[in-house]
PDB file of C-alpha atoms in Angstrom:
ATOM      1  CA  MET A   1     119.615 -30.048 196.946  1.00 97.00           C
ATOM      2  CA  LYS A   2     118.687 -28.990 200.145  1.00 98.00           C
ATOM      3  CA  VAL A   3     117.654 -26.008 200.308  1.00 98.00           C
ATOM      4  CA  LEU A   4     116.899 -24.398 204.282  1.00 98.00           C
ATOM      5  CA  ALA A   5     113.999 -21.261 203.589  1.00 98.00           C
ATOM      6  CA  LEU A   6     112.870 -18.179 205.830  1.00 97.00           C
ATOM      7  CA  GLU A   7     110.113 -16.190 206.317  1.00 95.00           C
ATOM      8  CA  THR A   8     110.093 -13.671 209.068  1.00 92.00           C
ATOM      9  CA  ALA A   9     109.097 -10.534 206.871  1.00 86.00           C
ATOM     10  CA  ASN A  10     105.000 -10.637 207.514  1.00 82.00           C
ATOM     11  CA  GLU A  11     105.223 -10.372 211.028  1.00 77.00           C
ATOM     12  CA  GLN A  12     104.762 -14.099 211.635  1.00 87.00           C
ATOM     13  CA  CYS A  13     108.087 -16.622 211.619  1.00 93.00           C
ATOM     14  CA  SER A  14     108.037 -19.653 209.534  1.00 96.00           C
ATOM     15  CA  VAL A  15     110.840 -22.359 208.552  1.00 97.00           C
ATOM     16  CA  SER A  16     110.800 -24.757 205.206  1.00 98.00           C
ATOM     17  CA  VAL A  17     113.384 -27.631 204.482  1.00 98.00           C
ATOM     18  CA  ILE A  18     113.202 -28.557 200.661  1.00 98.00           C
ATOM     19  CA  ASP A  19     114.899 -30.925 198.318  1.00 98.00           C
ATOM     20  CA  ASP A  20     114.634 -31.809 194.709  1.00 96.00           C
ATOM     21  CA  THR A  21     111.209 -33.363 194.843  1.00 96.00           C
ATOM     22  CA  GLN A  22     109.366 -31.817 197.670  1.00 97.00           C
ATOM     23  CA  GLU A  23     108.966 -30.280 201.417  1.00 98.00           C
ATOM     24  CA  LEU A  24     111.223 -31.862 204.414  1.00 98.00           C
ATOM     25  CA  PHE A  25     110.448 -29.636 207.154  1.00 98.00           C
ATOM     26  CA  PHE A  26     107.702 -27.252 207.698  1.00 98.00           C
ATOM     27  CA  GLN A  27     106.644 -25.120 210.777  1.00 97.00           C
ATOM     28  CA  LEU A  28     104.844 -22.225 211.075  1.00 95.00           C
ATOM     29  CA  ASP A  29     104.948 -19.552 214.072  1.00 93.00           C
ATOM     30  CA  ALA A  30     102.199 -17.216 213.454  1.00 86.00           C
ATOM     31  CA  ARG A  31     101.868 -15.213 216.328  1.00 82.00           C
ATOM     32  CA  ALA A  32     102.996 -11.642 215.534  1.00 74.00           C
ATOM     33  CA  LYS A  33     106.174 -10.079 215.880  1.00 72.00           C
ATOM     34  CA  ALA A  34     107.851 -13.168 217.157  1.00 75.00           C
ATOM     35  CA  GLN A  35     110.154 -13.651 215.258  1.00 82.00           C
ATOM     36  CA  THR A  36     113.178 -13.242 217.473  1.00 79.00           C
ATOM     37  CA  GLN A  37     112.000 -15.510 219.567  1.00 83.00           C
ATOM     38  CA  THR A  38     110.703 -18.421 217.409  1.00 92.00           C
ATOM     39  CA  ILE A  39     113.956 -18.786 214.557  1.00 94.00           C
ATOM     40  CA  LEU A  40     116.438 -19.841 215.794  1.00 95.00           C
ATOM     41  CA  PRO A  41     114.731 -22.605 217.173  1.00 95.00           C
ATOM     42  CA  MET A  42     112.531 -23.623 214.624  1.00 96.00           C
ATOM     43  CA  ILE A  43     115.808 -24.014 211.955  1.00 97.00           C
ATOM     44  CA  GLU A  44     117.421 -26.136 214.988  1.00 97.00           C
ATOM     45  CA  GLN A  45     114.166 -28.236 215.421  1.00 97.00           C
ATOM     46  CA  ALA A  46     114.374 -28.485 211.504  1.00 98.00           C
ATOM     47  CA  LEU A  47     118.114 -29.025 211.069  1.00 98.00           C
ATOM     48  CA  LYS A  48     117.944 -31.701 214.215  1.00 98.00           C
ATOM     49  CA  ASP A  49     114.374 -33.360 212.608  1.00 98.00           C
ATOM     50  CA  LEU A  50     116.170 -34.072 209.092  1.00 98.00           C
ATOM     51  CA  SER A  51     119.542 -35.140 211.582  1.00 98.00           C
ATOM     52  CA  LEU A  52     121.763 -32.410 208.734  1.00 98.00           C
ATOM     53  CA  ALA A  53     124.533 -29.480 209.520  1.00 97.00           C
ATOM     54  CA  VAL A  54     123.416 -25.952 208.385  1.00 97.00           C
ATOM     55  CA  SER A  55     126.690 -27.131 206.107  1.00 97.00           C
ATOM     56  CA  ASP A  56     124.704 -29.821 204.116  1.00 98.00           C
ATOM     57  CA  LEU A  57     122.746 -27.023 202.669  1.00 98.00           C
ATOM     58  CA  THR A  58     122.827 -26.576 198.993  1.00 98.00           C
ATOM     59  CA  ALA A  59     122.034 -22.461 200.132  1.00 98.00           C
ATOM     60  CA  ILE A  60     119.665 -20.597 202.124  1.00 98.00           C
ATOM     61  CA  ALA A  61     116.664 -18.907 201.144  1.00 98.00           C
ATOM     62  CA  PHE A  62     114.756 -15.936 202.860  1.00 98.00           C
ATOM     63  CA  SER A  63     112.766 -13.076 202.078  1.00 96.00           C
ATOM     64  CA  ARG A  64     114.640 -10.275 201.835  1.00 96.00           C
ATOM     65  CA  GLY A  65     111.573  -7.217 201.327  1.00 96.00           C
ATOM     66  CA  PRO A  66     109.751  -5.165 200.938  1.00 96.00           C
ATOM     67  CA  GLY A  67     107.484  -6.281 204.280  1.00 91.00           C
ATOM     68  CA  SER A  68     108.099  -5.411 208.136  1.00 88.00           C
ATOM     69  CA  PHE A  69     110.902  -3.295 208.682  1.00 89.00           C
ATOM     70  CA  SER A  70     112.750  -5.085 211.970  1.00 89.00           C
ATOM     71  CA  GLY A  71     111.209  -8.853 210.210  1.00 89.00           C
ATOM     72  CA  VAL A  72     113.033  -8.115 207.044  1.00 93.00           C
ATOM     73  CA  ARG A  73     116.062  -6.690 209.449  1.00 92.00           C
ATOM     74  CA  ILE A  74     116.138 -10.350 211.221  1.00 92.00           C
ATOM     75  CA  ASN A  75     115.836 -12.375 208.416  1.00 93.00           C
ATOM     76  CA  ALA A  76     118.124 -11.312 206.385  1.00 95.00           C
ATOM     77  CA  ALA A  77     120.924 -10.963 209.471  1.00 95.00           C
ATOM     78  CA  VAL A  78     120.195 -14.458 210.576  1.00 96.00           C
ATOM     79  CA  THR A  79     120.431 -15.903 206.804  1.00 97.00           C
ATOM     80  CA  GLN A  80     124.059 -13.895 206.375  1.00 96.00           C
ATOM     81  CA  ALA A  81     125.554 -15.477 209.634  1.00 96.00           C
ATOM     82  CA  LEU A  82     124.476 -18.757 208.508  1.00 97.00           C
ATOM     83  CA  ALA A  83     125.571 -18.384 205.535  1.00 98.00           C
ATOM     84  CA  TRP A  84     128.609 -16.742 206.341  1.00 96.00           C
ATOM     85  CA  SER A  85     129.604 -18.729 208.769  1.00 96.00           C
ATOM     86  CA  ASN A  86     129.089 -22.032 206.835  1.00 97.00           C
ATOM     87  CA  ASP A  87     130.032 -20.406 203.155  1.00 97.00           C
ATOM     88  CA  LEU A  88     126.448 -21.452 201.901  1.00 98.00           C
ATOM     89  CA  PRO A  89     124.764 -19.477 198.724  1.00 98.00           C
ATOM     90  CA  VAL A  90     121.929 -17.403 199.577  1.00 98.00           C
ATOM     91  CA  VAL A  91     118.764 -17.238 197.670  1.00 98.00           C
ATOM     92  CA  PRO A  92     116.573 -13.462 198.296  1.00 98.00           C
ATOM     93  CA  VAL A  93     113.119 -13.891 197.451  1.00 98.00           C
ATOM     94  CA  SER A  94     110.819 -10.878 197.270  1.00 98.00           C
ATOM     95  CA  THR A  95     107.937 -10.355 199.747  1.00 97.00           C
ATOM     96  CA  LEU A  96     106.092  -9.392 196.963  1.00 98.00           C
ATOM     97  CA  GLN A  97     106.423 -12.517 194.884  1.00 98.00           C
ATOM     98  CA  ALA A  98     106.135 -14.576 197.873  1.00 98.00           C
ATOM     99  CA  LEU A  99     102.674 -13.078 198.216  1.00 98.00           C
ATOM    100  CA  ALA A 100     102.004 -13.553 194.802  1.00 98.00           C
ATOM    101  CA  GLN A 101     103.440 -17.834 194.900  1.00 98.00           C
ATOM    102  CA  ALA A 102     101.096 -18.539 198.299  1.00 98.00           C
ATOM    103  CA  ALA A 103      98.520 -16.906 196.019  1.00 98.00           C
ATOM    104  CA  TYR A 104      98.627 -19.671 193.832  1.00 98.00           C
ATOM    105  CA  ARG A 105      99.077 -22.209 196.147  1.00 98.00           C
ATOM    106  CA  LEU A 106      96.465 -21.630 197.721  1.00 97.00           C
ATOM    107  CA  HIS A 107      93.859 -20.306 195.077  1.00 97.00           C
ATOM    108  CA  GLY A 108      95.026 -21.027 192.228  1.00 98.00           C
ATOM    109  CA  LEU A 109      95.181 -17.837 190.728  1.00 98.00           C
ATOM    110  CA  THR A 110      98.072 -17.507 187.760  1.00 98.00           C
ATOM    111  CA  GLU A 111      98.267 -13.746 187.547  1.00 98.00           C
ATOM    112  CA  VAL A 112      97.814 -11.115 190.947  1.00 98.00           C
ATOM    113  CA  THR A 113      99.110  -7.644 191.941  1.00 98.00           C
ATOM    114  CA  ALA A 114     100.540  -8.591 195.905  1.00 98.00           C
ATOM    115  CA  VAL A 115     100.011  -5.495 197.707  1.00 98.00           C
ATOM    116  CA  LEU A 116     100.851  -5.277 201.673  1.00 97.00           C
ATOM    117  CA  ASP A 117     100.052  -2.529 203.605  1.00 96.00           C
ATOM    118  CA  ALA A 118     103.613  -0.660 204.554  1.00 95.00           C
ATOM    119  CA  ARG A 119     101.546   1.719 206.893  1.00 92.00           C
ATOM    120  CA  MET A 120     101.294   5.782 206.732  1.00 93.00           C
ATOM    121  CA  ASN A 121      99.442   5.750 203.964  1.00 96.00           C
ATOM    122  CA  GLU A 122     101.457   3.621 201.627  1.00 97.00           C
ATOM    123  CA  VAL A 123     101.457   0.326 200.165  1.00 97.00           C
ATOM    124  CA  TYR A 124     104.091  -2.333 198.740  1.00 98.00           C
ATOM    125  CA  ILE A 125     102.787  -3.176 195.359  1.00 98.00           C
ATOM    126  CA  ALA A 126     103.786  -5.712 192.169  1.00 98.00           C
ATOM    127  CA  SER A 127     101.889  -7.661 189.861  1.00 98.00           C
ATOM    128  CA  TYR A 128     102.918 -11.328 189.305  1.00 98.00           C
ATOM    129  CA  GLN A 129     101.863 -14.000 186.113  1.00 98.00           C
ATOM    130  CA  LEU A 130     102.802 -18.072 186.571  1.00 98.00           C
ATOM    131  CA  ASP A 131     105.481 -19.044 184.230  1.00 98.00           C
ATOM    132  CA  ALA A 132     105.524 -22.289 182.490  1.00 98.00           C
ATOM    133  CA  GLN A 133     107.549 -24.028 186.183  1.00 97.00           C
ATOM    134  CA  ASN A 134     104.611 -22.655 188.530  1.00 98.00           C
ATOM    135  CA  ILE A 135     107.075 -19.568 189.418  1.00 98.00           C
ATOM    136  CA  MET A 136     104.592 -16.378 190.064  1.00 98.00           C
ATOM    137  CA  GLN A 137     107.710 -13.557 188.341  1.00 98.00           C
ATOM    138  CA  PRO A 138     106.872  -9.877 187.912  1.00 98.00           C
ATOM    139  CA  VAL A 139     105.449  -8.536 185.082  1.00 98.00           C
ATOM    140  CA  ASP A 140     106.784  -4.350 186.838  1.00 97.00           C
ATOM    141  CA  GLU A 141     108.217  -3.301 189.727  1.00 96.00           C
ATOM    142  CA  GLU A 142     108.119  -3.122 193.000  1.00 97.00           C
ATOM    143  CA  GLN A 143     106.675   0.114 193.828  1.00 97.00           C
ATOM    144  CA  LEU A 144     106.011   1.964 197.154  1.00 97.00           C
ATOM    145  CA  LEU A 145     102.940   4.119 196.477  1.00 97.00           C
ATOM    146  CA  GLY A 146     100.032   6.022 197.928  1.00 97.00           C
ATOM    147  CA  TYR A 147      96.923   4.328 198.229  1.00 97.00           C
ATOM    148  CA  GLU A 148      94.928   6.278 195.064  1.00 96.00           C
ATOM    149  CA  GLN A 149      98.702   5.822 192.864  1.00 97.00           C
ATOM    150  CA  GLY A 150      98.155   1.878 194.042  1.00 97.00           C
ATOM    151  CA  SER A 151      94.457   1.432 192.975  1.00 97.00           C
ATOM    152  CA  ALA A 152      96.031   3.059 189.327  1.00 96.00           C
ATOM    153  CA  THR A 153      98.551   0.227 189.343  1.00 96.00           C
ATOM    154  CA  VAL A 154      96.471  -2.916 190.034  1.00 96.00           C
ATOM    155  CA  LYS A 155      96.263  -5.156 186.268  1.00 96.00           C
ATOM    156  CA  PHE A 156      94.974  -8.071 188.121  1.00 96.00           C
ATOM    157  CA  ALA A 157      93.186  -9.744 191.220  1.00 95.00           C
ATOM    158  CA  VAL A 158      94.654  -8.168 194.461  1.00 97.00           C
ATOM    159  CA  VAL A 159      95.704 -10.062 196.958  1.00 97.00           C
ATOM    160  CA  GLY A 160      97.866  -9.766 200.391  1.00 96.00           C
ATOM    161  CA  SER A 161      97.139  -7.248 203.589  1.00 95.00           C
ATOM    162  CA  GLY A 162      96.960  -3.857 201.560  1.00 96.00           C
ATOM    163  CA  ALA A 163      94.441  -5.493 199.023  1.00 96.00           C
ATOM    164  CA  HIS A 164      91.688  -3.494 200.961  1.00 94.00           C
ATOM    165  CA  LEU A 165      93.395  -0.029 200.489  1.00 96.00           C
ATOM    166  CA  VAL A 166      93.768  -0.292 197.096  1.00 95.00           C
ATOM    167  CA  GLN A 167      90.344  -1.477 195.502  1.00 87.00           C
ATOM    168  CA  THR A 168      86.853  -0.527 197.015  1.00 74.00           C
ATOM    169  CA  GLU A 169      84.667  -3.832 197.034  1.00 79.00           C
ATOM    170  CA  GLU A 170      85.459  -6.806 199.033  1.00 76.00           C
ATOM    171  CA  THR A 171      88.211  -8.893 198.338  1.00 79.00           C
ATOM    172  CA  GLU A 172      88.090 -12.848 199.346  1.00 84.00           C
ATOM    173  CA  TYR A 173      92.491 -13.551 199.350  1.00 94.00           C
ATOM    174  CA  LYS A 174      92.956  -9.903 201.646  1.00 92.00           C
ATOM    175  CA  ASN A 175      94.289 -12.734 203.957  1.00 93.00           C
ATOM    176  CA  VAL A 176      96.680 -14.573 201.862  1.00 96.00           C
ATOM    177  CA  THR A 177     100.201 -14.752 203.344  1.00 95.00           C
ATOM    178  CA  ALA A 178     103.099 -15.889 202.344  1.00 97.00           C
ATOM    179  CA  THR A 179     105.168 -18.699 204.429  1.00 97.00           C
ATOM    180  CA  ALA A 180     109.072 -20.098 204.700  1.00 98.00           C
ATOM    181  CA  GLN A 181     106.577 -22.547 201.696  1.00 98.00           C
ATOM    182  CA  ASP A 182     106.232 -20.385 198.884  1.00 98.00           C
ATOM    183  CA  ILE A 183     109.890 -19.068 199.421  1.00 98.00           C
ATOM    184  CA  ALA A 184     111.128 -22.565 198.956  1.00 98.00           C
ATOM    185  CA  THR A 185     109.115 -23.125 196.222  1.00 98.00           C
ATOM    186  CA  ILE A 186     110.601 -20.039 194.203  1.00 98.00           C
ATOM    187  CA  ALA A 187     113.986 -20.801 195.445  1.00 98.00           C
ATOM    188  CA  ARG A 188     114.463 -24.797 194.229  1.00 98.00           C
ATOM    189  CA  VAL A 189     114.131 -23.133 191.020  1.00 98.00           C
ATOM    190  CA  ALA A 190     116.732 -20.660 191.494  1.00 97.00           C
ATOM    191  CA  ALA A 191     118.873 -23.305 193.405  1.00 97.00           C
ATOM    192  CA  ALA A 192     118.910 -25.921 190.325  1.00 97.00           C
ATOM    193  CA  SER A 193     120.281 -23.300 188.321  1.00 97.00           C
ATOM    194  CA  GLU A 194     122.801 -22.080 190.545  1.00 97.00           C
ATOM    195  CA  ASN A 195     121.091 -18.415 190.523  1.00 97.00           C
ATOM    196  CA  TRP A 196     122.047 -16.643 194.243  1.00 98.00           C
ATOM    197  CA  VAL A 197     123.995 -14.779 195.777  1.00 97.00           C
ATOM    198  CA  SER A 198     127.299 -14.794 198.410  1.00 97.00           C
ATOM    199  CA  ALA A 199     126.336 -14.151 201.554  1.00 95.00           C
ATOM    200  CA  GLU A 200     127.598 -10.394 201.928  1.00 94.00           C
ATOM    201  CA  LEU A 201     125.120  -9.445 199.704  1.00 94.00           C
ATOM    202  CA  ALA A 202     122.013 -11.414 201.019  1.00 92.00           C
ATOM    203  CA  LEU A 203     120.415  -7.404 201.834  1.00 94.00           C
ATOM    204  CA  PRO A 204     117.104  -6.675 203.315  1.00 94.00           C
ATOM    205  CA  VAL A 205     114.787  -4.017 200.317  1.00 94.00           C
ATOM    206  CA  TYR A 206     112.899  -1.710 202.266  1.00 93.00           C
ATOM    207  CA  LEU A 207     112.266   0.360 199.386  1.00 91.00           C
ATOM    208  CA  ARG A 208     110.660   3.249 201.213  1.00 81.00           C
ATOM    209  CA  ASP A 209     114.681   4.964 201.913  1.00 68.00           C
ATOM    210  CA  ASN A 210     114.254   5.885 205.042  1.00 52.00           C
ATOM    211  CA  ALA A 211     112.467   3.158 206.822  1.00 48.00           C
ATOM    212  CA  TRP A 212     115.353   2.663 209.485  1.00 43.00           C
ATOM    213  CA  LYS A 213     114.208   6.468 211.198  1.00 43.00           C
ATOM    214  CA  LYS A 214     111.203   6.525 213.835  1.00 41.00           C
ATOM    215  CA  ILE A 215     108.039   7.991 211.993  1.00 37.00           C
ATOM    216  CA  PRO A 216     108.639  11.727 213.686  1.00 44.00           C
ATOM    217  CA  GLU A 217     112.286  12.095 211.744  1.00 42.00           C
ATOM    218  CA  GLN A 218     111.214  10.892 208.726  1.00 40.00           C
ATOM    219  CA  GLY A 219     108.272  13.828 208.341  1.00 41.00           C
ATOM    220  CA  LYS A 220     105.433  11.801 208.234  1.00 39.00           C
ATOM    221  CA  ALA A 221     102.445  11.642 211.157  1.00 34.00           C
TER     222      ALA A 221
END
């Protein structure tokens, strides 16, 4: 098994390739909003380094949102194009679940409430617990909430860019960010059981239904 994992939903770009047991390639470009310039060259570099063609892959995994609108859209579009043209299945991974997985990878946290700043006085939020396969699994639904509602939803240690928006005390986990490594970790388990979808279902998840509109059209300041 070889899975290509892509992450552009957090205003940075990273690519990972894994097999059944290990990471074969990882590259991160942390520059904000550079995904359109970097995602395809990074994929090409990964395949070149590993002497692989896209058709040699078992599946493509991607961060399907919620997150940066443009970042989520780029991730889904690139994944769908590669998967469709090479008849490959796709593993969509929640950006919030990947954030929770990053909290486990970086800090060993096994119960977290993942929170991303959604702008416009709102956050994306969901809680996760580690399962027997060392994968963070959801214990509630992903939601788009105002700060006060988000605060009432917190169950565990808060991680992510929206942490300071839903709690008053400082947290050392505000800067936890998911990468393609976390997408790959979650996707490895899913791919092993063929828990995937076809290319046409590689769809972004925004939670905000009118995310495609300009801010004045959303009726929000």
